[in-house]
Each structure stands twice: as structure tokens, then as C-alpha cells.
């Protein structure tokens, strides 16, 4: 009988038996813990650049209005540009269905529990989306990340522009509570601005906090319900499409 | 919860390198994690210790994490200083917010020890 665990056969127990006798060797690695994702992100980015696809990654808490923003953007721009959407959620394809109803191809990526999208999932989703497009070129790809302001900010998906959204009812402290999301984004959209009269949301302070974390953030204040501020968002997208490839993040 | 994904990809990478080196076991892995990296060290250890059990090559590996302090250099008065203030640090001398990060955002696998 095995002395360590009492089972029938004698066998090796790497968990509690020593790693003895062999030669010990130290292997220098010196690489980022995120290397696997970064490698896949570079691959995605090359694909976006060589096919002239301007890609945005939208991150926010659940319920900030990411899908609604995409629905309104689809209505406004789908005749002007060829759009595609990758929808990240833990479960269901409700969001992809909402986008498809607007006449825009969408692929649902369900993570089955994971709280963020990674570059390998995006790679798979892209192939599915291109299958749906059936040879038609894509101008803009929107990636709607899983609703979460923490984990998605760690995972580069190869996007050109990262967009962080906060809705007025969520309160004004999101930038200082989730600094990484704001430090790693290029665009900050404050949504549901039509609700400003009903909430204690000091918009100038929120902007100031976000800019202290990241002075290069481009800020939009929008209401998808009234349409306020949406024009500036569309203009931003149109201007981005004018810049020659490879497209870059930032202003 | 991103620590679980990070631990999963780390275990795959360590296994790959260990196989390349014809290792019998990985006995230890050394990481450097910065104070402002956003990685919770206890969560990463917990995830690693749970995931490693699935792979005999790694199941006895001890994870050793060096926490790297957050250090800045002031762009105005050029002093360097350590701080725990992650969000809006300022220079303790001249109060400037114009700072250059010297360390604290690391999330690196430094090396590992193998039995070959």
C-alpha cells in the first residue's frame, strides 16, 4: 500500500513527496504574465490594419448603455459604412439579436462565466463575423465587452480605440474607483445625460477626475434617448475612418 | 477575477517552457507584481494553487511573488519617492502632479526552478 495516501498501489506523489535527486535548474523567463493575450492581440491588430477595419473596444459596468449606443450608431451609420459587432456576455445572445434587428451583422461571444473578453475569443469571433459578411469589406468593428470595469482593462484585444462608458445614474466616482479602465482608454463617454437633472452627478468633477488619470482622454456627453451629443460621436467615427491606415488610437 | 485567466495562461506558458527544458517537475516560479498593476496577489496565488493541481508537471510548484513598490520621479523637482497613493499621487516636496513612473506596474514571470 502507498505510504503517502493509503491507496492500493505505490506511485509518485508530486504534491507531497519531495522533488529530490534530480538536478535543479533555473530558467530565466522575464516576460509579462499577459504575454499569451498580447501575442494574440498583435495578430488581431495586424488583421484589422491590413483589412482597413477600424476597431473599437467598449467597456463599462453592466447597464451603462453600451448596446443602446451601438443600436443608435447602427441606425445612423449603417448606410454610410459597413459595420460589424462582436458582443461579449457571460450568457445569452440577447445583445447580438438587438444589433441584428438593426440590420448589422453581429456575433455573440459567450464567455461562460469569464468576466472579460480575450484576444483569442476575438480572433474566433472575427472569423465568424467575416463568414456572415460573405466577402463584404468591414469598415468599423465594435467590440462590446462583458459588463465589468475591472478585468476588461487588462486585456488588449488588438483594438485601435478603447472606449469607457459611465452612465449618469451610476454616480460620479467611477473614474477614481476604477482608474485602470480610464488610464488605458482613449475615449470616455458619459451616457444617459438626459437624467442629469435627477441625479447628484457633478459632470465637471467627473471630467476633471478622468482627465487627471489620463490627460489624453476624449470625452463625449450623450443621451441616446434625446440624441444629445450623438452627432459629435458620429463625427468622431467619421473622422477616424478618414485617417489613413494603419489607424491609431488617441484623439 | 482576471487573476484566474492570468494564472491559467501562466500555467500553460510554464508547462511549455518546462517541456522544452525536459523538466521532470517545476519546483518554484518567481514573479514580480507591482503595487499598481491591478493584480491582487492573494487572488493570483489562490488561482495558481488551484489550477496547478491539474498538471503533474506543475502541481508541486511553489509560487513566490515579490511585490514591487510604487515609485515615481517628479518631473519638476527631479526627486524620486515611494508612495502607496495609486490614484492621484503628487510629489511630497513640490506637490507637482507631473510624475514619471519608475516602478509599480510590473506583472512579470521572472524565472522558474526546474528539476531536470
Short mmCIF file of C-alpha atoms in Angstrom, two decimals:
data_model
loop_
_atom_site.label_atom_id
_atom_site.label_comp_id
_atom_site.label_asym_id
_atom_site.label_seq_id
_atom_site.Cartn_x
_atom_site.Cartn_y
_atom_site.Cartn_z
CA UNK A 1 0.00 0.00 0.00
CA UNK A 2 1.17 3.51 -0.69
CA UNK A 3 2.52 5.16 2.48
CA UNK A 4 1.52 8.65 1.47
CA UNK A 5 -2.15 8.38 0.64
CA UNK A 6 -3.07 4.84 1.54
CA UNK A 7 -4.14 3.78 -1.95
CA UNK A 8 -3.56 0.31 -3.35
CA UNK A 9 -0.50 0.97 -5.47
CA UNK A 10 2.73 2.64 -4.75
CA UNK A 11 3.13 5.61 -7.04
CA UNK A 12 4.68 9.05 -7.27
CA UNK A 13 3.22 11.91 -5.23
CA UNK A 14 4.50 15.14 -6.65
CA UNK A 15 2.22 17.11 -4.33
CA UNK A 16 3.62 15.88 -1.06
CA UNK A 17 6.67 13.89 -1.95
CA UNK A 18 9.90 15.75 -2.43
CA UNK A 19 11.42 16.61 -5.76
CA UNK A 20 14.68 15.10 -4.85
CA UNK A 21 17.77 13.79 -6.54
CA UNK A 22 17.28 15.50 -9.88
CA UNK A 23 19.39 18.41 -10.95
CA UNK A 24 17.95 21.83 -10.15
CA UNK A 25 17.99 24.34 -12.93
CA UNK A 26 16.79 27.95 -13.04
CA UNK A 27 15.28 29.11 -16.31
CA UNK A 28 15.10 32.87 -16.84
CA UNK A 29 11.78 33.89 -18.36
CA UNK A 30 11.32 37.65 -17.87
CA UNK A 31 8.08 38.01 -19.73
CA UNK A 32 4.74 39.59 -18.96
CA UNK A 33 2.03 37.44 -17.40
CA UNK A 34 -0.21 38.74 -20.17
CA UNK A 35 2.11 37.64 -22.98
CA UNK A 36 -0.23 34.99 -24.44
CA UNK A 37 -3.03 37.54 -24.74
CA UNK A 38 -0.67 40.23 -26.05
CA UNK A 39 0.60 37.89 -28.79
CA UNK A 40 -2.95 37.13 -29.90
CA UNK A 41 -3.80 40.86 -29.71
CA UNK A 42 -0.91 41.69 -32.09
CA UNK A 43 -2.23 39.09 -34.51
CA UNK A 44 -5.73 40.63 -34.35
CA UNK A 45 -4.29 44.12 -34.81
CA UNK A 46 -2.39 43.07 -37.94
CA UNK A 47 -5.60 41.62 -39.32
CA UNK A 48 -7.54 44.84 -38.58
CA UNK A 49 -4.82 47.03 -40.09
CA UNK A 50 -4.26 45.01 -43.23
CA UNK A 51 -8.00 44.86 -43.90
CA UNK A 52 -8.64 48.52 -43.05
CA UNK A 53 -11.03 47.71 -40.20
CA UNK A 54 -11.28 50.45 -37.57
CA UNK A 55 -11.86 48.63 -34.29
CA UNK A 56 -13.27 49.92 -31.00
CA UNK A 57 -13.50 48.07 -27.69
CA UNK A 58 -16.34 49.30 -25.44
CA UNK A 59 -16.00 48.71 -21.71
CA UNK A 60 -18.29 49.73 -18.84
CA UNK A 61 -20.30 48.44 -15.91
CA UNK A 62 -23.42 46.40 -16.78
CA UNK A 63 -26.26 48.70 -17.75
CA UNK A 64 -24.29 51.78 -18.82
CA UNK A 65 -25.86 51.75 -22.28
CA UNK A 66 -23.23 50.09 -24.47
CA UNK A 67 -25.77 48.13 -26.53
CA UNK A 68 -28.13 51.10 -26.83
CA UNK A 69 -25.25 53.28 -28.06
CA UNK A 70 -24.44 50.63 -30.66
CA UNK A 71 -28.09 50.36 -31.75
CA UNK A 72 -28.26 54.14 -32.31
CA UNK A 73 -24.87 54.14 -34.03
CA UNK A 74 -26.04 51.32 -36.31
CA UNK A 75 -29.19 53.27 -37.23
CA UNK A 76 -27.18 56.37 -38.05
CA UNK A 77 -24.17 54.93 -39.87
CA UNK A 78 -25.11 51.58 -41.38
CA UNK A 79 -25.87 53.07 -44.82
CA UNK A 80 -22.62 55.03 -44.79
CA UNK A 81 -20.24 52.32 -43.56
CA UNK A 82 -20.09 48.55 -43.37
CA UNK A 83 -20.38 47.76 -39.65
CA UNK A 84 -19.82 44.63 -37.59
CA UNK A 85 -20.33 43.91 -33.90
CA UNK A 86 -18.84 41.33 -31.54
CA UNK A 87 -20.99 41.07 -28.42
CA UNK A 88 -19.41 39.77 -25.24
CA UNK A 89 -21.59 38.39 -22.48
CA UNK A 90 -21.41 35.67 -19.89
CA UNK A 91 -24.60 34.10 -21.21
CA UNK A 92 -27.36 34.58 -23.86
CA UNK A 93 -27.30 36.15 -27.32
CA UNK A 94 -29.83 38.86 -26.45
CA UNK A 95 -27.44 41.70 -27.30
CA UNK A 96 -26.35 40.28 -30.67
CA UNK A 97 -30.04 39.87 -31.51
CA UNK A 98 -30.69 43.55 -30.72
CA UNK A 99 -27.90 44.56 -33.11
CA UNK A 100 -29.03 42.18 -35.88
CA UNK A 101 -32.51 43.74 -35.70
CA UNK A 102 -30.84 46.98 -36.79
CA UNK A 103 -29.55 45.23 -39.90
CA UNK A 104 -25.93 44.94 -38.76
CA UNK A 105 -24.07 41.60 -38.62
CA UNK A 106 -23.31 40.57 -35.05
CA UNK A 107 -21.68 37.58 -33.40
CA UNK A 108 -22.33 36.75 -29.78
CA UNK A 109 -19.32 35.63 -27.78
CA UNK A 110 -20.45 33.94 -24.59
CA UNK A 111 -17.62 33.56 -22.12
CA UNK A 112 -19.46 31.00 -19.96
CA UNK A 113 -18.51 32.75 -16.75
CA UNK A 114 -15.36 34.69 -17.57
CA UNK A 115 -15.69 38.37 -16.78
CA UNK A 116 -13.90 39.75 -19.85
CA UNK A 117 -13.12 39.05 -23.50
CA UNK A 118 -9.64 37.99 -24.53
CA UNK A 119 -7.85 38.18 -27.86
CA UNK A 120 -8.30 34.50 -28.70
CA UNK A 121 -12.09 34.85 -28.44
CA UNK A 122 -11.96 37.95 -30.63
CA UNK A 123 -9.96 36.04 -33.24
CA UNK A 124 -12.63 33.31 -33.35
CA UNK A 125 -15.43 35.87 -33.41
CA UNK A 126 -13.81 37.77 -36.28
CA UNK A 127 -13.79 34.65 -38.46
CA UNK A 128 -17.47 34.06 -37.72
CA UNK A 129 -18.31 37.66 -38.46
CA UNK A 130 -16.41 37.57 -41.76
CA UNK A 131 -18.33 34.43 -42.64
CA UNK A 132 -21.59 36.35 -42.06
CA UNK A 133 -20.31 39.26 -44.18
CA UNK A 134 -19.61 36.81 -47.00
CA UNK A 135 -16.75 38.68 -48.61
CA UNK A 136 -18.10 42.19 -47.96
CA UNK A 137 -15.47 44.54 -46.52
CA UNK A 138 -15.95 45.76 -42.95
CA UNK A 139 -15.20 49.43 -42.14
CA UNK A 140 -15.88 49.56 -38.42
CA UNK A 141 -15.85 46.75 -35.88
CA UNK A 142 -17.37 47.40 -32.47
CA UNK A 143 -16.47 45.00 -29.71
CA UNK A 144 -18.86 45.22 -26.77
CA UNK A 145 -17.01 43.80 -23.81
CA UNK A 146 -18.59 41.97 -20.87
CA UNK A 147 -20.13 44.48 -18.44
CA UNK A 148 -17.31 44.99 -15.94
CA UNK A 149 -14.99 47.93 -15.30
CA UNK A 150 -12.13 45.90 -13.82
CA UNK A 151 -10.99 42.85 -15.78
CA UNK A 152 -11.53 44.04 -19.39
CA UNK A 153 -8.99 46.82 -18.82
CA UNK A 154 -6.23 44.19 -18.52
CA UNK A 155 -6.87 42.50 -21.85
CA UNK A 156 -5.77 44.21 -25.05
CA UNK A 157 -7.91 42.85 -27.88
CA UNK A 158 -5.90 44.49 -30.65
CA UNK A 159 -8.38 47.38 -30.88
CA UNK A 160 -7.42 50.84 -32.17
CA UNK A 161 -9.55 52.72 -29.68
CA UNK A 162 -10.77 51.72 -26.25
CA UNK A 163 -13.95 53.45 -25.11
CA UNK A 164 -15.01 53.55 -21.47
CA UNK A 165 -18.62 54.45 -20.65
CA UNK A 166 -20.25 55.64 -17.42
CA UNK A 167 -23.95 56.41 -17.16
CA UNK A 168 -25.25 59.26 -15.03
CA UNK A 169 -27.23 57.01 -12.62
CA UNK A 170 -24.06 55.06 -11.76
CA UNK A 171 -22.70 58.06 -9.90
CA UNK A 172 -19.69 60.30 -10.27
CA UNK A 173 -17.00 58.21 -8.55
CA UNK A 174 -16.31 55.66 -11.30
CA UNK A 175 -13.06 57.21 -12.61
CA UNK A 176 -11.37 57.31 -9.23
CA UNK A 177 -12.67 53.87 -8.23
CA UNK A 178 -11.60 52.16 -11.46
CA UNK A 179 -8.51 54.08 -12.56
CA UNK A 180 -7.11 51.39 -14.84
CA UNK A 181 -10.17 51.46 -17.13
CA UNK A 182 -9.68 55.21 -17.60
CA UNK A 183 -5.89 55.10 -17.84
CA UNK A 184 -6.00 52.53 -20.64
CA UNK A 185 -8.86 54.10 -22.65
CA UNK A 186 -8.77 56.72 -25.40
CA UNK A 187 -12.40 57.84 -25.26
CA UNK A 188 -14.72 58.41 -22.30
CA UNK A 189 -18.47 58.61 -22.93
CA UNK A 190 -20.85 59.82 -20.24
CA UNK A 191 -24.23 58.31 -21.16
CA UNK A 192 -27.86 59.00 -20.16
CA UNK A 193 -27.17 62.75 -19.90
CA UNK A 194 -30.94 63.38 -20.04
CA UNK A 195 -31.03 62.11 -16.44
CA UNK A 196 -28.60 64.76 -15.13
CA UNK A 197 -31.40 66.85 -13.51
CA UNK A 198 -32.41 63.87 -11.35
CA UNK A 199 -29.02 62.72 -10.07
CA UNK A 200 -26.27 64.24 -7.99
CA UNK A 201 -23.69 63.89 -10.75
CA UNK A 202 -21.15 66.72 -10.92
CA UNK A 203 -20.19 66.36 -14.56
CA UNK A 204 -17.28 68.81 -14.42
CA UNK A 205 -15.74 66.95 -11.47
CA UNK A 206 -16.13 63.59 -13.26
CA UNK A 207 -14.41 65.01 -16.34
CA UNK A 208 -11.64 66.51 -14.21
CA UNK A 209 -11.06 63.22 -12.35
CA UNK A 210 -10.92 61.26 -15.61
CA UNK A 211 -8.51 63.76 -17.20
CA UNK A 212 -6.24 63.71 -14.13
CA UNK A 213 -5.90 59.97 -14.65
CA UNK A 214 -5.48 60.30 -18.41
CA UNK A 215 -5.00 63.79 -19.92
CA UNK A 216 -5.41 62.43 -23.47
CA UNK A 217 -8.98 61.14 -22.97
CA UNK A 218 -11.50 62.45 -25.49
CA UNK A 219 -14.80 62.98 -23.65
CA UNK A 220 -18.35 62.85 -25.04
CA UNK A 221 -21.55 63.52 -23.12
CA UNK A 222 -24.51 61.82 -24.78
CA UNK A 223 -28.11 60.80 -24.43
CA UNK A 224 -29.23 58.03 -26.75
CA UNK A 225 -32.84 58.85 -25.76
CA UNK A 226 -32.87 62.53 -26.75
CA UNK A 227 -30.00 62.30 -29.26
CA UNK A 228 -27.97 64.98 -27.44
CA UNK A 229 -24.26 64.66 -28.14
CA UNK A 230 -24.73 61.77 -30.58
CA UNK A 231 -23.74 63.96 -33.54
CA UNK A 232 -20.28 64.56 -32.07
CA UNK A 233 -19.81 60.82 -31.55
CA UNK A 234 -20.74 60.11 -35.18
CA UNK A 235 -18.39 62.86 -36.37
CA UNK A 236 -15.59 61.32 -34.33
CA UNK A 237 -16.18 57.96 -36.02
CA UNK A 238 -16.40 59.52 -39.49
CA UNK A 239 -13.12 61.39 -38.94
CA UNK A 240 -11.41 58.23 -37.75
CA UNK A 241 -12.42 56.49 -40.97
CA UNK A 242 -10.75 59.26 -42.94
CA UNK A 243 -7.33 58.76 -41.32
CA UNK A 244 -5.08 56.55 -43.40
CA UNK A 245 -4.27 53.02 -42.22
CA UNK A 246 -2.78 51.80 -40.00
CA UNK A 247 -5.26 53.58 -37.77
CA UNK A 248 -4.08 54.66 -34.38
CA UNK A 249 -5.75 55.26 -31.05
CA UNK A 250 -5.83 58.60 -29.30
CA UNK A 251 -7.58 61.81 -30.32
CA UNK B 1 -11.34 37.73 -11.22
CA UNK B 2 -8.90 38.35 -14.08
CA UNK B 3 -6.34 36.63 -11.83
CA UNK B 4 -7.85 33.25 -12.81
CA UNK B 5 -7.33 33.89 -16.54
CA UNK B 6 -3.85 35.17 -15.85
CA UNK B 7 -3.00 32.10 -13.74
CA UNK B 8 -4.37 29.79 -16.47
CA UNK B 9 -2.26 31.34 -19.17
CA UNK B 10 0.78 31.38 -16.84
CA UNK B 11 0.42 27.64 -16.14
CA UNK B 12 0.24 26.89 -19.89
CA UNK B 13 3.33 29.01 -20.57
CA UNK B 14 5.32 27.46 -17.69
CA UNK B 15 4.41 23.95 -18.86
CA UNK B 16 5.55 24.78 -22.39
CA UNK B 17 8.93 26.10 -21.22
CA UNK B 18 9.39 23.22 -18.76
CA UNK B 19 8.82 20.69 -21.55
CA UNK B 20 11.33 22.47 -23.77
CA UNK B 21 13.84 22.03 -20.96
CA UNK B 22 12.93 18.35 -20.43
CA UNK B 23 11.98 19.06 -16.83
CA UNK B 24 10.57 16.42 -14.50
CA UNK B 25 8.93 18.99 -12.29
CA UNK B 26 8.71 22.69 -11.79
CA UNK B 27 9.66 23.31 -8.17
CA UNK B 28 9.21 27.08 -7.98
CA UNK B 29 8.16 30.06 -10.03
CA UNK B 30 9.19 33.62 -9.22
CA UNK B 31 7.04 36.61 -10.16
CA UNK B 32 7.30 40.36 -9.76
CA UNK B 33 3.98 42.14 -9.30
CA UNK B 34 3.78 45.91 -8.96
CA UNK B 35 1.66 47.69 -6.34
CA UNK B 36 -0.38 49.43 -9.05
CA UNK B 37 -0.57 46.55 -11.53
CA UNK B 38 -4.17 45.81 -10.53
CA UNK B 39 -3.35 42.19 -9.76
CA UNK B 40 -4.41 41.02 -6.30
CA UNK B 41 -1.50 38.88 -5.15
CA UNK B 42 -3.57 36.66 -2.85
CA UNK B 43 -6.10 36.02 -5.63
CA UNK B 44 -3.34 35.13 -8.09
CA UNK B 45 -1.76 32.71 -5.58
CA UNK B 46 -5.11 31.15 -4.83
CA UNK B 47 -5.89 30.69 -8.54
CA UNK B 48 -2.42 29.31 -9.31
CA UNK B 49 -2.56 26.81 -6.43
CA UNK B 50 -5.96 25.58 -7.63
CA UNK B 51 -5.09 25.34 -11.32
CA UNK B 52 -1.64 23.76 -10.89
CA UNK B 53 -3.18 20.58 -9.45
CA UNK B 54 -4.42 19.64 -12.91
CA UNK B 55 -0.92 19.39 -14.31
CA UNK B 56 1.57 16.94 -12.69
CA UNK B 57 4.47 18.92 -14.10
CA UNK B 58 3.46 21.95 -12.06
CA UNK B 59 1.41 20.54 -9.21
CA UNK B 60 4.23 20.82 -6.68
CA UNK B 61 5.46 24.24 -7.79
CA UNK B 62 5.66 26.92 -5.17
CA UNK B 63 4.73 30.41 -6.32
CA UNK B 64 6.93 33.18 -4.94
CA UNK B 65 5.79 36.74 -5.55
CA UNK B 66 7.89 39.82 -5.00
CA UNK B 67 5.71 42.89 -4.60
CA UNK B 68 7.32 45.87 -6.29
CA UNK B 69 6.71 49.23 -4.60
CA UNK B 70 5.21 52.16 -6.44
CA UNK B 71 7.97 54.68 -7.18
CA UNK B 72 7.86 57.93 -9.12
CA UNK B 73 10.26 60.64 -10.18
CA UNK B 74 8.96 64.21 -10.08
CA UNK B 75 9.30 65.87 -13.50
CA UNK B 76 9.58 69.30 -11.86
CA UNK B 77 11.98 68.95 -8.93
CA UNK B 78 13.51 65.60 -10.01
CA UNK B 79 13.31 63.86 -6.61
CA UNK B 80 12.22 60.22 -6.59
CA UNK B 81 9.89 58.86 -3.95
CA UNK B 82 7.82 55.85 -2.93
CA UNK B 83 4.07 56.10 -2.35
CA UNK B 84 1.03 53.96 -1.62
CA UNK B 85 -1.26 56.51 -3.26
CA UNK B 86 -2.21 54.78 -6.50
CA UNK B 87 -4.83 57.15 -7.94
CA UNK B 88 -3.59 60.73 -7.83
CA UNK B 89 -0.05 60.72 -6.48
CA UNK B 90 1.77 64.02 -6.13
CA UNK B 91 5.35 64.99 -5.29
CA UNK B 92 5.83 65.12 -1.50
CA UNK B 93 8.29 68.02 -1.93
CA UNK B 94 6.86 70.41 -4.51
CA UNK B 95 3.31 68.92 -4.76
CA UNK B 96 3.55 68.58 -8.56
CA UNK B 97 1.30 66.04 -10.30
CA UNK B 98 3.71 65.76 -13.21
CA UNK B 99 5.42 62.47 -12.39
CA UNK B 100 7.24 59.71 -14.19
CA UNK B 101 6.52 56.14 -13.08
CA UNK B 102 9.73 54.34 -12.11
CA UNK B 103 8.25 51.06 -10.86
CA UNK B 104 5.00 49.56 -9.64
CA UNK B 105 3.17 48.40 -12.78
CA UNK B 106 5.11 45.13 -13.21
CA UNK B 107 3.37 41.81 -13.85
CA UNK B 108 6.25 39.59 -14.88
CA UNK B 109 7.32 35.98 -14.66
CA UNK B 110 10.99 36.36 -13.70
CA UNK B 111 12.16 32.75 -13.74
CA UNK B 112 11.35 29.24 -12.61
CA UNK B 113 13.24 26.46 -10.95
CA UNK B 114 13.10 23.06 -12.57
CA UNK B 115 14.13 19.56 -11.58
CA UNK B 116 15.64 18.01 -14.68
#
